[in-house]
Amino acid sequence: MLKYVKHLLIISGFLSLPILLFSGCMKEGNDTIVLPLPDGKIPYSVIPEQLQDSLRTHGLTIHEGVNPGNIDGRFLSSPMVLHYSSDNYQELFYDLYMSFSGQKPRGMVKYSETQKHEYIDGKSYMANVIGEGNDVTMYCLQNVFECSSSGDTLWKSRTATVVSGTLCDEGIKYCQYAHVVLDTWAADDYHASPLSKPGTHRIWYDGDGLAKRLSDLSN
């Protein structure tokens, strides 16, 4: 089981896969590659269809659309309240700091999040915002790992993360946060035993109904 509550998790967001940004063409040798137009949905290659259905069934709102508002900024979601866990996870989830920056047309964005502990780190990629107007949903993939004090990797996990809510001047109303474990690796059985199984998914929400805006990163 991934115990984010006890660890410092600093996830650096990166823009990637620019083919998702615009519909058009690019050349590779003598071949022409057709770039698809985003459809305003979370791709099944990021979160499989049955897991998206389960997240919705258990209360996650996924705002779809290709004209999302601008989510750039830094936000604090506190207190984090567990709404659903497919593996009966019940531990405390500490305050979540989320940063969005550099949002592009059609929703590509840089995303990072921060919690606690010096040996856990990770990277976000394929971060995109979908939705219509102020109703927005950000999704991304994350590679999360823990290292020993000597630098050896103890375990790795690939997850999909979703942040959803309604933008307002004060922050993100009705903010929800979810993640889905896609696959894991551990150096040995001892470090493998607490890891969540692939397919495990959990949903949290902001207990006071608002992820507060701490700063504007749009400039």
Coordinates of C-alpha atoms in Angstrom, one line a residue:
M1 CA 0.0 0.0 0.0
L2 CA 1.5 3.4 -1.0
K3 CA 1.6 5.3 2.3
Y4 CA 1.7 8.9 1.0
V5 CA 0.7 10.1 4.4
K6 CA 4.1 9.3 5.9
H7 CA 6.3 10.5 3.1
L8 CA 7.5 13.6 1.3
L9 CA 6.3 13.2 -2.3
I10 CA 7.6 15.8 -4.7
I11 CA 6.3 15.2 -8.1
S12 CA 7.7 17.3 -11.0
G13 CA 5.4 17.9 -13.9
F14 CA 6.6 17.9 -17.4
L15 CA 5.0 18.7 -20.7
S16 CA 5.1 15.7 -23.0
L17 CA 3.5 14.1 -26.0
P18 CA 2.9 17.3 -27.9
I19 CA 1.0 15.3 -30.5
L20 CA -2.0 15.7 -28.2
L21 CA -2.0 19.5 -28.5
F22 CA -3.2 20.3 -32.0
S23 CA -4.8 18.5 -35.0
G24 CA -2.3 18.7 -37.9
C25 CA 0.5 16.9 -39.6
M26 CA 4.3 16.5 -39.1
K27 CA 6.9 14.8 -41.3
E28 CA 9.1 11.9 -40.4
G29 CA 11.3 11.0 -43.3
N30 CA 9.0 10.5 -46.3
D31 CA 6.0 9.7 -44.1
T32 CA 3.3 12.1 -43.0
I33 CA 2.0 11.6 -39.4
V34 CA -1.6 12.8 -38.8
L35 CA -1.9 14.3 -35.3
P36 CA -5.2 13.6 -33.6
L37 CA -7.5 16.3 -32.2
P38 CA -8.1 15.9 -28.5
D39 CA -11.7 14.8 -27.7
G40 CA -11.9 16.2 -24.1
K41 CA -11.9 12.8 -22.4
I42 CA -9.3 10.9 -20.3
P43 CA -7.7 8.5 -22.7
Y44 CA -8.2 4.8 -21.9
S45 CA -4.4 4.5 -22.4
V46 CA -4.0 6.6 -19.2
I47 CA -6.9 5.2 -17.2
P48 CA -8.6 2.1 -18.6
E49 CA -12.3 2.3 -19.3
Q50 CA -13.4 0.0 -16.5
L51 CA -11.4 1.9 -13.9
Q52 CA -12.8 5.2 -15.1
D53 CA -16.3 3.7 -14.8
S54 CA -15.5 2.6 -11.3
L55 CA -14.2 6.0 -10.3
R56 CA -17.4 7.6 -11.6
T57 CA -19.6 5.0 -9.9
H58 CA -17.9 5.7 -6.6
G59 CA -18.3 9.5 -6.8
L60 CA -15.5 11.0 -8.8
T61 CA -16.7 13.8 -11.1
I62 CA -14.8 13.9 -14.4
H63 CA -15.5 17.1 -16.3
E64 CA -15.1 16.5 -20.0
G65 CA -14.7 19.0 -22.9
V66 CA -12.0 20.7 -25.0
N67 CA -12.4 24.3 -23.6
P68 CA -11.3 24.1 -20.0
G69 CA -10.6 27.3 -18.0
N70 CA -7.1 28.2 -17.0
I71 CA -6.0 26.3 -13.9
D72 CA -2.5 27.9 -13.6
G73 CA -1.7 28.5 -9.9
R74 CA -0.6 26.9 -6.7
F75 CA -3.3 25.4 -4.4
L76 CA -3.6 23.8 -1.0
S77 CA -6.2 21.0 -0.5
S78 CA -6.8 20.6 3.2
P79 CA -8.1 18.6 5.0
M80 CA -8.0 15.7 2.6
V81 CA -10.9 13.3 3.3
L82 CA -11.0 9.8 2.0
H83 CA -14.2 9.1 0.0
Y84 CA -13.5 5.7 -1.5
S85 CA -10.8 3.1 -1.6
S86 CA -11.0 -0.1 -3.6
D87 CA -8.6 -1.8 -1.2
N88 CA -10.1 -0.6 2.1
Y89 CA -7.2 1.8 2.7
Q90 CA -8.1 4.0 5.7
E91 CA -4.9 5.9 6.6
L92 CA -4.7 9.7 7.0
F93 CA -3.8 11.7 3.9
Y94 CA -1.9 14.9 4.8
D95 CA -2.3 18.3 3.2
L96 CA -1.8 18.3 -0.6
Y97 CA 0.0 21.2 -2.4
M98 CA -0.7 21.2 -6.1
S99 CA 0.9 23.5 -8.7
F100 CA -0.3 23.9 -12.3
S101 CA 1.7 26.1 -14.8
G102 CA 2.1 26.8 -18.5
Q103 CA -1.3 25.7 -19.6
K104 CA -1.5 25.6 -23.4
P105 CA -4.5 25.6 -25.8
R106 CA -6.2 22.2 -25.7
G107 CA -5.1 21.8 -22.1
M108 CA -1.5 20.6 -21.9
V109 CA -0.1 21.8 -18.5
K110 CA 2.8 21.3 -16.1
Y111 CA 1.8 19.7 -12.8
S112 CA 3.5 19.0 -9.5
E113 CA 2.4 18.0 -6.1
T114 CA 4.0 18.0 -2.7
Q115 CA 3.5 16.0 0.5
K116 CA 6.1 14.5 2.9
H117 CA 9.3 12.5 3.2
E118 CA 12.8 12.8 2.0
Y119 CA 13.3 9.5 0.3
I120 CA 10.2 9.4 -1.9
D121 CA 10.2 11.2 -5.2
G122 CA 8.5 11.0 -8.5
K123 CA 7.7 12.7 -11.8
S124 CA 4.5 13.6 -13.6
Y125 CA 4.0 13.4 -17.3
M126 CA 1.2 13.6 -19.9
A127 CA -0.5 16.2 -17.7
N128 CA -3.6 17.6 -19.5
V129 CA -6.7 19.6 -18.5
I130 CA -10.1 18.9 -19.9
G131 CA -13.5 20.4 -19.2
E132 CA -15.7 23.3 -20.2
G133 CA -15.2 26.8 -18.7
N134 CA -14.6 26.7 -14.9
D135 CA -15.5 23.0 -14.6
V136 CA -12.1 21.3 -15.1
T137 CA -10.3 18.0 -14.7
M138 CA -6.6 17.4 -14.8
Y139 CA -5.2 14.0 -15.4
C140 CA -1.6 12.8 -15.6
L141 CA 0.7 9.8 -15.2
Q142 CA 3.2 9.6 -12.4
N143 CA 6.2 7.5 -11.7
V144 CA 6.7 7.3 -8.0
F145 CA 9.6 5.6 -6.2
E146 CA 11.4 5.3 -2.9
C147 CA 15.1 5.2 -2.4
S148 CA 17.2 4.1 0.5
S149 CA 19.6 6.5 2.2
S150 CA 22.4 5.1 0.0
G151 CA 20.4 5.8 -3.2
D152 CA 19.2 2.3 -4.0
T153 CA 15.7 2.1 -5.4
L154 CA 13.5 0.1 -3.0
W155 CA 10.2 0.2 -5.0
K156 CA 8.6 1.9 -8.0
S157 CA 5.0 2.5 -8.9
R158 CA 3.3 4.0 -12.0
T159 CA 0.0 5.7 -11.2
A160 CA -2.6 7.8 -12.9
T161 CA -3.7 10.9 -11.0
V162 CA -6.9 13.0 -11.4
V163 CA -7.7 16.4 -9.9
S164 CA -11.2 17.7 -10.5
G165 CA -13.4 20.7 -9.5
T166 CA -14.7 24.1 -10.4
L167 CA -12.4 27.1 -10.7
C168 CA -13.2 30.3 -8.8
D169 CA -11.3 33.3 -7.6
E170 CA -10.5 31.7 -4.2
G171 CA -9.3 28.4 -5.7
I172 CA -10.9 25.1 -6.8
K173 CA -14.4 24.4 -5.4
Y174 CA -15.6 20.9 -4.8
C175 CA -12.0 19.7 -5.3
Q176 CA -11.5 16.0 -5.7
Y177 CA -8.3 14.0 -6.0
A178 CA -8.0 10.4 -7.2
H179 CA -5.2 8.0 -8.1
V180 CA -5.1 4.6 -9.8
V181 CA -2.2 2.2 -9.4
L182 CA -1.2 0.9 -12.9
D183 CA 1.8 -1.2 -12.1
T184 CA 4.5 -1.7 -9.4
W185 CA 8.0 -3.0 -8.9
A186 CA 10.0 -3.8 -5.7
A187 CA 13.5 -4.8 -5.0
D188 CA 12.4 -7.7 -2.7
D189 CA 9.4 -9.3 -1.1
Y190 CA 9.7 -7.1 2.0
H191 CA 9.3 -3.9 0.0
A192 CA 6.7 -5.5 -2.3
S193 CA 4.3 -6.5 0.5
P194 CA 2.9 -3.1 1.4
L195 CA 2.5 -1.9 -2.2
S196 CA -1.0 -1.6 -3.6
K197 CA -2.0 -3.9 -6.3
P198 CA -2.4 -2.7 -9.9
G199 CA -6.0 -1.6 -10.4
T200 CA -6.3 -0.2 -6.9
H201 CA -8.0 3.2 -6.9
R202 CA -8.8 5.8 -4.3
I203 CA -10.8 9.0 -4.2
W204 CA -10.3 11.9 -1.7
Y205 CA -12.0 15.3 -1.5
D206 CA -11.3 18.6 0.1
G207 CA -13.0 18.6 3.5
D208 CA -14.0 22.3 3.5
G209 CA -15.1 22.2 -0.1
L210 CA -12.3 24.5 -1.4
A211 CA -8.7 23.9 -2.5
K212 CA -7.4 27.4 -1.6
R213 CA -5.4 29.4 -4.1
L214 CA -2.0 30.2 -2.7
S215 CA -0.5 32.0 -5.7
D216 CA -1.0 32.7 -9.4
L217 CA 1.6 31.1 -11.6
S218 CA 0.1 32.2 -15.0
N219 CA 2.6 35.0 -15.5

